[in-house]
XYZ file of C-alpha atoms in Angstrom:
615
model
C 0.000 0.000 0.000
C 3.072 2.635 0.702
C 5.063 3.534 -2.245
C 8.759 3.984 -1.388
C 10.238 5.375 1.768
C 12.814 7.963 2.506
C 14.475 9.118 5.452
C 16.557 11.629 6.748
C 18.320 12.668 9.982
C 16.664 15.753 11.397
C 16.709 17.518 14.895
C 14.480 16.067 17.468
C 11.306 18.028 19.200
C 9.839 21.235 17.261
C 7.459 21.853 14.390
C 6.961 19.126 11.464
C 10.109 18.185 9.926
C 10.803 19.428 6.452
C 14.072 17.481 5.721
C 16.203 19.172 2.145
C 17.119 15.948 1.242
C 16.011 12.399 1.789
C 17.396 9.272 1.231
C 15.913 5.773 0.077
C 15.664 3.285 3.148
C 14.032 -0.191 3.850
C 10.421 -0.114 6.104
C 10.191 -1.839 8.458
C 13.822 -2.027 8.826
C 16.961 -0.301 10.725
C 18.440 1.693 8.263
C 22.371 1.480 9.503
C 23.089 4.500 7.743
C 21.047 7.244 10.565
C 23.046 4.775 13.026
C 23.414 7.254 16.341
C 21.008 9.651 15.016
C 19.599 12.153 17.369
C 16.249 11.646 14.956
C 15.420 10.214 12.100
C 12.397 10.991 10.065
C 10.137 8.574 7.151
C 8.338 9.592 4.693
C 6.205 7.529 2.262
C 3.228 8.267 -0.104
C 0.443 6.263 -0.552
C -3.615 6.433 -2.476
C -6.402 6.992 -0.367
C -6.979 3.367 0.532
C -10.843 3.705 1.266
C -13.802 2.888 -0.766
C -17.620 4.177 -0.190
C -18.529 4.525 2.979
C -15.292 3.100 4.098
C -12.646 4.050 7.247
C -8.709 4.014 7.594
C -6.728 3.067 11.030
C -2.646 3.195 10.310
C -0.864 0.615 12.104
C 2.985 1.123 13.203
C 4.695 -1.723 15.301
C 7.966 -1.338 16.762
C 8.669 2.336 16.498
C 11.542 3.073 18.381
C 11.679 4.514 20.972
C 9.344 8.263 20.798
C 7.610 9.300 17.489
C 5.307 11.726 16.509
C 3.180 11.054 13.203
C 1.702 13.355 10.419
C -0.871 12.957 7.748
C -0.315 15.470 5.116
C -0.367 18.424 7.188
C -2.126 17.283 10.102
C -0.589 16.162 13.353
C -1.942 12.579 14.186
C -0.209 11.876 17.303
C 2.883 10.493 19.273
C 3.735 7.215 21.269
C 6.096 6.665 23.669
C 6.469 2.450 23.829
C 7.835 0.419 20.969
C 6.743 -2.590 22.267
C 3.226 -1.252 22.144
C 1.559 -0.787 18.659
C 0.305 2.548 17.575
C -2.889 2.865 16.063
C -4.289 6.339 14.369
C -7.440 6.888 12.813
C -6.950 8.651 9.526
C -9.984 9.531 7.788
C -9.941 13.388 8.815
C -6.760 14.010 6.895
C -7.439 11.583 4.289
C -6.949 12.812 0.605
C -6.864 11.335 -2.676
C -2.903 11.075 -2.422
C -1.631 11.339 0.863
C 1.823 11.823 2.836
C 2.927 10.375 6.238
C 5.590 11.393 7.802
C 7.144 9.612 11.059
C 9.799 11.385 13.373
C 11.587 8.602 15.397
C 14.369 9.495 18.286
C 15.697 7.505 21.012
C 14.019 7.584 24.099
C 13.714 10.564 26.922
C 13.997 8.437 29.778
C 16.095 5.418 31.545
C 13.566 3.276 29.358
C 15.648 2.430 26.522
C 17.307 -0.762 27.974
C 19.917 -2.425 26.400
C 19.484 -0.249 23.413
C 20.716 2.761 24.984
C 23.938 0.591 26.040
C 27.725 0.068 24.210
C 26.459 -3.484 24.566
C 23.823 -3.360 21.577
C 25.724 -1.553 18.316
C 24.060 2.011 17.333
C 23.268 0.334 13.782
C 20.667 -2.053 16.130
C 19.262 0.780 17.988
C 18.683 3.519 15.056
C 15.281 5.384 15.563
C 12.632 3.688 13.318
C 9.563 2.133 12.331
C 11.845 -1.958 13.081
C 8.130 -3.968 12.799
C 5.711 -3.692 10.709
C 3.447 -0.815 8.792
C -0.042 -1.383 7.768
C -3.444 0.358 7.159
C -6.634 -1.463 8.663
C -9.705 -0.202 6.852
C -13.336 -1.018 7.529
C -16.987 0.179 7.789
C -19.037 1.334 10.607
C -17.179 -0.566 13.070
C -13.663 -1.680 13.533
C -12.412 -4.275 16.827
C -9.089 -2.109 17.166
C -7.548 -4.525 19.550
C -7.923 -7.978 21.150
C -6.196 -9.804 23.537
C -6.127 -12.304 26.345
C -4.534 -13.517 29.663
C -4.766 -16.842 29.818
C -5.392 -18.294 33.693
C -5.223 -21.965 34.869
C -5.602 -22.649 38.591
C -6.619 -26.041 40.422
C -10.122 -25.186 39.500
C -10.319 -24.918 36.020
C -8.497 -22.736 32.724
C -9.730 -19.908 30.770
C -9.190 -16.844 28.997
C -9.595 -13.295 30.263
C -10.357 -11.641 27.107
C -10.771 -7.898 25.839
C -11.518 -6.231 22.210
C -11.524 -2.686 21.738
C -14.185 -1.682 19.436
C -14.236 2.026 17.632
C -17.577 2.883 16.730
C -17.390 5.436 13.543
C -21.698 4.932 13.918
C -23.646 4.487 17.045
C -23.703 0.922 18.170
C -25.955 -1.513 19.665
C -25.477 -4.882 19.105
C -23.709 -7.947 20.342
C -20.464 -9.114 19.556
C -19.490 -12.486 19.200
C -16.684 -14.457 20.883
C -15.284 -17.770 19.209
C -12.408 -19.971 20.439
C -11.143 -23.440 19.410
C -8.047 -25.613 19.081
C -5.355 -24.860 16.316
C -4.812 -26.342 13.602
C -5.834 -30.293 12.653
C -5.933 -30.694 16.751
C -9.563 -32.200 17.496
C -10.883 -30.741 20.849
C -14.058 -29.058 22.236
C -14.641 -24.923 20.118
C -17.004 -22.571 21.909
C -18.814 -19.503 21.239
C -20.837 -17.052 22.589
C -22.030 -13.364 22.570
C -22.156 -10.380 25.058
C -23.768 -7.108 24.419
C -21.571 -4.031 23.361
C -22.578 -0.447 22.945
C -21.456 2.666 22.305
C -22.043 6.071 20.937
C -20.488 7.315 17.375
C -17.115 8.274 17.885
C -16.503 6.416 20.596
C -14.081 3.541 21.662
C -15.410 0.919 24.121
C -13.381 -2.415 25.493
C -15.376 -5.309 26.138
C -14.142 -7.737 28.727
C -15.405 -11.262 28.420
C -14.315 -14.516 30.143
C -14.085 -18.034 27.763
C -14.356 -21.340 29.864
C -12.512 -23.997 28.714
C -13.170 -27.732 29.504
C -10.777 -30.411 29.726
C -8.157 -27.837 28.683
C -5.005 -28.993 26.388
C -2.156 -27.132 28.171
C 0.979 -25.595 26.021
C 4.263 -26.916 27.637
C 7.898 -25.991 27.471
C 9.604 -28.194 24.386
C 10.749 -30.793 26.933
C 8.038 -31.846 28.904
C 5.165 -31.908 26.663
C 3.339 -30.617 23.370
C 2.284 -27.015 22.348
C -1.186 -26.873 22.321
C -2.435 -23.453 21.310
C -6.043 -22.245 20.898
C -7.620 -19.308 18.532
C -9.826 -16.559 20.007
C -11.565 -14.947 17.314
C -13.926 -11.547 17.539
C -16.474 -10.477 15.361
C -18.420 -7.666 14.980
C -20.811 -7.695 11.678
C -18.008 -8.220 8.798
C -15.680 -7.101 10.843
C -13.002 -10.038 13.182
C -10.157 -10.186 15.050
C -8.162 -13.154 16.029
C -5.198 -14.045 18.030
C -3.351 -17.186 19.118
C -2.778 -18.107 22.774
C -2.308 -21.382 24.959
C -2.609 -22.076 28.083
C -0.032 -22.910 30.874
C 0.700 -21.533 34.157
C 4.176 -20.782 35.600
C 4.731 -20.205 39.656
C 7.921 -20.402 41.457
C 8.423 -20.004 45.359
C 11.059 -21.138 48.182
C 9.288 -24.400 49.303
C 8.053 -25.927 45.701
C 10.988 -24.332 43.186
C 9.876 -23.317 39.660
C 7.161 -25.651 38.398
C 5.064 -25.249 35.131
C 1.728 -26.510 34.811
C 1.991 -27.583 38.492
C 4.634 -29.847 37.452
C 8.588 -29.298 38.845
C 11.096 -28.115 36.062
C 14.828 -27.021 35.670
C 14.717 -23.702 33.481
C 17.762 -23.840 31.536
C 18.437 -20.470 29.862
C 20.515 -18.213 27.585
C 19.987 -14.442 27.642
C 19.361 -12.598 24.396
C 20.174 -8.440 23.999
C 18.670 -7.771 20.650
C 16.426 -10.650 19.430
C 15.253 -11.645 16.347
C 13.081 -14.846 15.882
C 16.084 -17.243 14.180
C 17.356 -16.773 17.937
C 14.401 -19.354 19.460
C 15.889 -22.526 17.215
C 19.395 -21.429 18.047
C 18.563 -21.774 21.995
C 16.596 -24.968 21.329
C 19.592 -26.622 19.788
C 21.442 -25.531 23.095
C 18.682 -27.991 24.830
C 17.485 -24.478 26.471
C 14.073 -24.401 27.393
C 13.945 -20.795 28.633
C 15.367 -17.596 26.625
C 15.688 -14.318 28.961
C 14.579 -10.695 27.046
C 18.138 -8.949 28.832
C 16.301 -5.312 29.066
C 14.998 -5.365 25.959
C 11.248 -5.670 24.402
C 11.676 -8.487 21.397
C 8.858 -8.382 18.378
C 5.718 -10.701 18.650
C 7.740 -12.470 15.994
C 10.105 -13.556 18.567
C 7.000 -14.391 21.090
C 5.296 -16.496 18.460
C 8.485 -18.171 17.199
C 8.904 -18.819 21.199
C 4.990 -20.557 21.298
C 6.007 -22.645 18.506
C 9.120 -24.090 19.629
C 8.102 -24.613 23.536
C 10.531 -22.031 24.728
C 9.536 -19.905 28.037
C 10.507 -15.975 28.011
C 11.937 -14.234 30.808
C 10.771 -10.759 30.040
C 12.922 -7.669 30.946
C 11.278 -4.354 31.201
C 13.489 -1.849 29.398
C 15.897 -0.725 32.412
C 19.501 -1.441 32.895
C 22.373 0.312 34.874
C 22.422 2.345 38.031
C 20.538 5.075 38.365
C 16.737 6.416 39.715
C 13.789 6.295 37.226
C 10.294 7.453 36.923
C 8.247 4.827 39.231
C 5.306 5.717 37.522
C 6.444 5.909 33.886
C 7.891 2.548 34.936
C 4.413 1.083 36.242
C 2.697 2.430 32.741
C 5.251 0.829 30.953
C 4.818 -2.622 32.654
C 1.059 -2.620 32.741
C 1.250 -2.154 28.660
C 3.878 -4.517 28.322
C 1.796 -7.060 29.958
C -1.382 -6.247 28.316
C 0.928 -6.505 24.937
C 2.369 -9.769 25.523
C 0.414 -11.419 28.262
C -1.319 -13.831 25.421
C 1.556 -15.789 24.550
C 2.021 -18.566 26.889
C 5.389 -18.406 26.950
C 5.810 -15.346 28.800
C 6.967 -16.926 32.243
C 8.036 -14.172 34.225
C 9.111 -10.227 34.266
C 12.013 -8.333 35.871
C 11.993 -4.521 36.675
C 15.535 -3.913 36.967
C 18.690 -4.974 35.948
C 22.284 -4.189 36.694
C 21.465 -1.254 39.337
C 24.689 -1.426 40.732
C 28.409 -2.020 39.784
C 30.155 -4.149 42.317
C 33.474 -4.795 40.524
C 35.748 -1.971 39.395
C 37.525 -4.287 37.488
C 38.554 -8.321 37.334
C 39.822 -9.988 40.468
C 41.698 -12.775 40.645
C 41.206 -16.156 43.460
C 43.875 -14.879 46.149
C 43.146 -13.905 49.737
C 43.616 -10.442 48.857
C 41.321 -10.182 45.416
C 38.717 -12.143 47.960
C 38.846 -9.109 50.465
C 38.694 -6.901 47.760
C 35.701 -8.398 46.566
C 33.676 -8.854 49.750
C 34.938 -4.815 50.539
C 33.083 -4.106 47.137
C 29.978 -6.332 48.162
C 30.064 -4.731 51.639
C 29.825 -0.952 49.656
C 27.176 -2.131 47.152
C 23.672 -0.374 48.137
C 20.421 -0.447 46.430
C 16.854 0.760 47.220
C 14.667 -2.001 46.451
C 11.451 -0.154 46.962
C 10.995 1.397 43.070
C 11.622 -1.949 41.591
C 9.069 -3.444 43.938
C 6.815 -0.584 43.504
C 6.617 -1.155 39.642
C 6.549 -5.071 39.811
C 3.486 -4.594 41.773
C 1.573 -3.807 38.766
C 2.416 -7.355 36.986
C -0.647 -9.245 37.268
C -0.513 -13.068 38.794
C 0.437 -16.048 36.780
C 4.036 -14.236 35.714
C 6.828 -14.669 38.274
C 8.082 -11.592 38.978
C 11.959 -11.132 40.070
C 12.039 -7.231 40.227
C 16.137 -6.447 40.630
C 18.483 -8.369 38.599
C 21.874 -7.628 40.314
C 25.457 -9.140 41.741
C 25.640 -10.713 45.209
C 25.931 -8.090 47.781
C 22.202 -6.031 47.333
C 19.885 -9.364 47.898
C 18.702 -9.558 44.383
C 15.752 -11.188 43.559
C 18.150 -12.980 40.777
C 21.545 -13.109 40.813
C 24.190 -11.960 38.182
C 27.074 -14.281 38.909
C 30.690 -14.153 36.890
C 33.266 -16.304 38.762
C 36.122 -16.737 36.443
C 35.238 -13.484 34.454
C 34.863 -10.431 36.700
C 36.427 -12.186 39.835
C 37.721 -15.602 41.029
C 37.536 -18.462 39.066
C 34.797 -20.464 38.244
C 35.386 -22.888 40.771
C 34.698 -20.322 43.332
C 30.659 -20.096 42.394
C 30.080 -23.001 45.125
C 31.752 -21.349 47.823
C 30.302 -18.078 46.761
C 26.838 -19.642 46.973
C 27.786 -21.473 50.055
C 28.136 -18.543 51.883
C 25.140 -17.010 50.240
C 22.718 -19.803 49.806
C 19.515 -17.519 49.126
C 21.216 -16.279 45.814
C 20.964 -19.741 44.028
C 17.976 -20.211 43.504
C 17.236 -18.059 40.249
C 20.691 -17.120 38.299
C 20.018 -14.585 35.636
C 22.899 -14.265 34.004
C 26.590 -15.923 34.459
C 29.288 -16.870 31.826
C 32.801 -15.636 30.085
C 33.389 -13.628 27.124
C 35.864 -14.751 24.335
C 37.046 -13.138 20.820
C 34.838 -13.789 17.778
C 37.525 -12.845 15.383
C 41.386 -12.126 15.372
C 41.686 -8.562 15.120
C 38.111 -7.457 16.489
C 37.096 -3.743 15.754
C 33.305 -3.473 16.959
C 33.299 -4.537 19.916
C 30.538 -2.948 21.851
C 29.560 -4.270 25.464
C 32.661 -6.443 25.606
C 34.508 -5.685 28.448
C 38.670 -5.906 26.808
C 40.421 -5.233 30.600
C 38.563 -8.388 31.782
C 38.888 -10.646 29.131
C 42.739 -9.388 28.523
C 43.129 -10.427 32.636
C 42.386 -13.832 32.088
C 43.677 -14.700 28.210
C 46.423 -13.396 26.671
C 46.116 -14.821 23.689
C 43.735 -15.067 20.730
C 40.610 -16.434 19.304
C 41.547 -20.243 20.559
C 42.358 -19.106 23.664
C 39.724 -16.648 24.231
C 37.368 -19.562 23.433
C 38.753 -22.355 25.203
C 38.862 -20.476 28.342
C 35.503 -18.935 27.834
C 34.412 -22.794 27.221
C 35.887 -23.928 30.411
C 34.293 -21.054 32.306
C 30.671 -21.816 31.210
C 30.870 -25.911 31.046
C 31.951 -25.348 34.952
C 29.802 -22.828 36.083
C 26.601 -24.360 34.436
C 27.659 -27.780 36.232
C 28.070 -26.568 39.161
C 24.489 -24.812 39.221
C 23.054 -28.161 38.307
C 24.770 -30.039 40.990
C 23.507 -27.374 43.286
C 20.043 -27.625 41.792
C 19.602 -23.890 40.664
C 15.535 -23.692 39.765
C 16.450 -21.313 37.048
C 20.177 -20.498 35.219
C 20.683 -18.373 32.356
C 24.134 -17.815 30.552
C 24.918 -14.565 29.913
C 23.885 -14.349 25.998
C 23.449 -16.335 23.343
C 25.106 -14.263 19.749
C 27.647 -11.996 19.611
C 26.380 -8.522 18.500
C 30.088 -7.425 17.726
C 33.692 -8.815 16.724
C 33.556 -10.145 20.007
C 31.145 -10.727 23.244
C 29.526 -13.032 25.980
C 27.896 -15.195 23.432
C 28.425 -18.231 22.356
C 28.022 -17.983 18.945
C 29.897 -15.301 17.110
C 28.498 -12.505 15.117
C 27.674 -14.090 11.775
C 26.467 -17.545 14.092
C 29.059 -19.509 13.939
C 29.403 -21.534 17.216
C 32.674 -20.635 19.497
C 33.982 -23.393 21.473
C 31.612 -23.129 24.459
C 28.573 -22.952 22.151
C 28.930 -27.358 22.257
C 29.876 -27.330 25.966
C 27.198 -25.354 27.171
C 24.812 -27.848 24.942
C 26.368 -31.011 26.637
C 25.943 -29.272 30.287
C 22.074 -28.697 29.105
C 21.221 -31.673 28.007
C 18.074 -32.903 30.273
C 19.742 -35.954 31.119
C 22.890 -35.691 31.812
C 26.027 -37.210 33.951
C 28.334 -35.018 35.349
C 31.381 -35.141 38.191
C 30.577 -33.848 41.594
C 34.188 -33.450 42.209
C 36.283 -33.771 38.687
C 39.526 -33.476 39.675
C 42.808 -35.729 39.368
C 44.458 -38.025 42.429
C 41.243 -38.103 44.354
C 37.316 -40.149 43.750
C 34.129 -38.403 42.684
C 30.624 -38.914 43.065
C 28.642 -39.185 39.177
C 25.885 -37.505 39.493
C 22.835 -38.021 37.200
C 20.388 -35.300 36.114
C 17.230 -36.048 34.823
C 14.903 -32.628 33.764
C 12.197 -35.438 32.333
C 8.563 -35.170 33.361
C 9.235 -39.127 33.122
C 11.318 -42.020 35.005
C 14.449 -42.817 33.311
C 16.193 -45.979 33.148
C 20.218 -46.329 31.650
C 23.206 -47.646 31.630
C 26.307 -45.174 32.614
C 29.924 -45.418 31.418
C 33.267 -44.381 32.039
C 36.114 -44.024 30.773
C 39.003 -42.530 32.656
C 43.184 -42.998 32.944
C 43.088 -46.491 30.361
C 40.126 -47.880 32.403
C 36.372 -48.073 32.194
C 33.455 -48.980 33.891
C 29.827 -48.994 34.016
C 26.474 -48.696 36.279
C 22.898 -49.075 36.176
C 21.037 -46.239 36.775
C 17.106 -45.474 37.522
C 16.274 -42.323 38.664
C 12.821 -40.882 39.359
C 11.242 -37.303 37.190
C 12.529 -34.226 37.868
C 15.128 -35.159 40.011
C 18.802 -36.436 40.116
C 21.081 -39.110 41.760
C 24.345 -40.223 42.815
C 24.961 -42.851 40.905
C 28.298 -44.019 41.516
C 31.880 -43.273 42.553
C 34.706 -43.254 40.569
C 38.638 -42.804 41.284
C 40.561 -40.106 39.238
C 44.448 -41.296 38.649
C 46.684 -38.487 39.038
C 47.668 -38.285 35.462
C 44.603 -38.685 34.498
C 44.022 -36.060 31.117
C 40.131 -36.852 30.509
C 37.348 -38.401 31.721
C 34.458 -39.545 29.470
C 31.028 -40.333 31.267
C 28.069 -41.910 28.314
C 24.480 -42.740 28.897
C 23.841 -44.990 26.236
C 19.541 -44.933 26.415
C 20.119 -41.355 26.019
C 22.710 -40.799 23.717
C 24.545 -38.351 25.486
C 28.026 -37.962 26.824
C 30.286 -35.473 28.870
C 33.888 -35.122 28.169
C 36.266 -33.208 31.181
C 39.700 -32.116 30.099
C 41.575 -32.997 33.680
């Protein structure tokens, strides 16, 4: 329906922009070259898109981050939440050819997240329209907006649903609700009406409540299927329809995380600028959990995340130390929930992350760095209240964890970097030893390592740390980067951490905390940290050389497992039955470690899985 766009850096705030030259760009898109623009504005032509007695709503999604809109020469409106999609009625300045113009700048608040960080490139985070564009056109009424909050409790499961309606005539009628499984899936549809009125002119929002028997539940990838259901609206000619599922996610002290009432290990890898391609790449990690690292991804993401039976730990946009606007923040979170709240995925929502820096720089393992460290701890403060204040507003049925922060200001969950920012990696069991309440939800943890020889872009990759602990290149960089994660994420296991997340999952520069590079290619932890989340697994309570270790077997299964372990270790194997209940995990057997012992090798046939350690 738009002809081409153009766009054009211009100065933010003021009267319309009237740009001397513009240049061809992609829409939706991120045009790299108004990276670090103060402003950017779009411009596009299109026909009047109406027939007889028809009516025109444009559509943005994913403008980032403020905006302001024109129609010709009239001022439409602005919006403030990219996450949120912006509707505008158009028929006023409607003409038989037509102009729209978009100003897009970065945001005026702490509320740009990651995006407003060195750790996402500027060429990610240029003001735009990154989404979608369309214009909705209809007759005398239009349902503007639908969605629903799925609930399941020990009673029964249903859908909390709402449609905005704009009547362009006066309205009395009914409008009708319709829900039923997706797809080919046989199970039980509904529908049913409620009355909706309304005066022309006006927008009304209809709240409705769909009962569902003998409900098919949507479950993460490894513990059951992805059943989904479609809620359609209509009004006359005019529908609306959305997909949703339903599933409920709780986590406390006494029961751990469970989903769907039933217990669960969340394994997860944190994501700063998502795109949908990003869901696979975590599922072929054997992660069942992908955390939104103070950032709001598209619906694509969301719906690519429904589809493959991956949970999303949803960041509002708010990193680093600082104060914010409680109540900007509560607005925020309320529409991010009402945005997002349909796909069953969404597990649970932090308010803040990062809102302190504990270490100046990397420590080492001595008695000294340790002081050093604990001195730091000891200084860190944080008001909790704000965070608290604005998780308030997320409804129940999403866990909320409102500060994401290091040891030393009682987050809710922890950032932990042994072996990166201090220690070694070792030291995570005596850090959570003496700590024991910060184990239970780990938000981020991991190493960073080189994605290239000579890198040049290198945003959010911290070069003093890294350049502490390798001094050489890409193999070393990755190796030690591998060693880091493949320990850490063992040891977290062993400990029985509900919920651990490594740091991220792609590089966004030459180099970075993911483990996959820039262009995807795995580094050397990206088949580690695979092998460490793999839901049944073996792995050595104590894997060092001259002394004996317990094996330990993990089972994340909703089911009983039944295998035979092996081991191979200094010339000499062994084996051992082993039966171990759901959701659980079992000392299996002991093994001795020869002193000059260089691997060990432990394989669980059934299971085709195996776990290498380089002694």
């Amino acid at each position: 329906m738009m002809n081409e766009w153009r766009a054009a850096r211009v100065e933010p705030g003021g009267d319309r922009p009237d740009p001397a030259t513009w240049e061809p760009v992609e829409v939706p898109g991120r045009p790299a070259a108004f990276a670090g623009a103060d402003a950017v504005a779009y411009r596009s032509t299109f026909a009047d898109p109406t027939a007889e007695d028809e009516h025109a709503t444009l559509v943005l999604e994913g403008v980032y981050a403020h905006a302001r809109v024109w129609l010709n020469d009239t001022f439409l409106g602005e919006h403030d939440a990219y996450f949120e999609p912006l509707r505008l009625r158009l028929d006023a300045a409607l003409a038989a050819e037509n102009e729209l113009l978009v100003e897009c700048r970065p945001p005026e608040d702490r509320f740009g997240g990651s995006y407003e960080t060195d750790e996402v490139p500027d060429e990610l985070a240029v003001p735009g329209i990154w989404w979608d564009v369309d214009v909705e056109t209809y007759t005398d009424h239009h349902i503007l907006d639908l969605s629903a909050r799925p609930r399941v409790d020990d009673e029964d499961a249903r859908f909390d649903v709402r449609a905005t309606v704009l009547a362009e005539t006066a309205l009395d009628d009914r409008l009708t609700f319709s829900v039923k499984p997706e797809g080919s899936r046989r199970g039980r549809g509904m529908m049913d009406r409620t009355a909706i009125e309304a005066d022309a002119g006006e927008r009304t929002t209809v709240e409705y409540t769909i009962d569902i028997r003998d409900p098919a539940l949507w479950w993460p990838h490894d513990l059951g299927e992805q059943n989904r259901y479609v809620i359609r609206a209509k009004l006359d000619d005019d529908e609306r329809t959305l997909t949703t599922g339903l599933c409920s996610v709780d986590d406390d002290e006494s029961d751990g995380l469970r989903v769907n009432d039933t217990p669960m290990t969340a394994r997860g890898v944190g994501l700063l600028a998502a795109e949908p391609e990003d869901i696979e790449r975590a599922v072929d990690l054997n992660a069942n959990l992908v955390r939104a690292h103070a950032h709001v991804p598209s619906p694509a993401v969301y719906e690519a995340a429904d589809e493959a039976g991956v949970l999303v730990w949803q960041d509002l946009p708010l990193t680093g130390p600082g104060p914010f606007d409680i109540e900007r923040g509560r607005d925020l979170t309320g529409r991010l929930v009402s945005a997002y709240e349909h796909h069953p995925g969404f597990a649970a929502i932090s308010v803040h992350d990062d809102p302190v820096t504990v270490s100046d720089g990397p420590l080492g393992s001595g008695f000294l760095d340790r002081l050093r460290l604990r001195w730091r701890r000891f200084r860190a403060d944080y008001d909790h209240e704000p965070a608290e204040t604005v998780a308030a507003e997320v409804p129940d049925g999403i866990v909320t964890l409102p500060v994401v922060g290091p040891p030393g200001i009682e987050p809710d969950a922890t950032s932990l970097y042994p072996g990166w920012r201090y220690g070694q990696a070792v030291d995570v069991d005596q850090l959570l030893e003496r700590n024991p309440s910060l184990d239970s939800v780990v938000g981020e943890y991991g190493a960073g390592s080189l994605g290239v020889e000579d890198p040049v872009d290198v945003d959010g990759f911290d070069r003093e740390v890294h350049d502490y602990h390798v001094s050489g290149g890409v193999e070393d960089s990755q190796a030690y980067q591998r060693s880091v994660i493949a320990t850490v994420t063992e040891r977290l296991r062993l400990r029985g951490t509900d919920v651990l997340v490594a740091g991220s999952l792609r590089d966004l520069g030459d180099a970075g905390m993911g483990v996959l590079a820039r262009d995807g290619t795995p580094k050397d932890a990206h088949d580690a940290l695979a092998s460490a989340f793999e839901p049944v697994q073996a792995m050595l309570a104590d894997p060092r050389a001259g002394g004996e270790s317990d094996v330990v077997v993990h089972n994340d299964l909703p089911t009983d497992v039944t295998d035979r372990l092996t081991w191979e270790v200094g010339g000499e194997t062994g084996e051992a039955d082993v039966a171990i209940g759901a959701a659980s995990s079992e000392t299996v057997t002991s093994i001795s470690i020869p002193q000059d012992a260089e691997t060990i090798t432990l394989s669980l046939a059934g299971h085709s899985v195996s776990n290498t350690y380089q002694l």
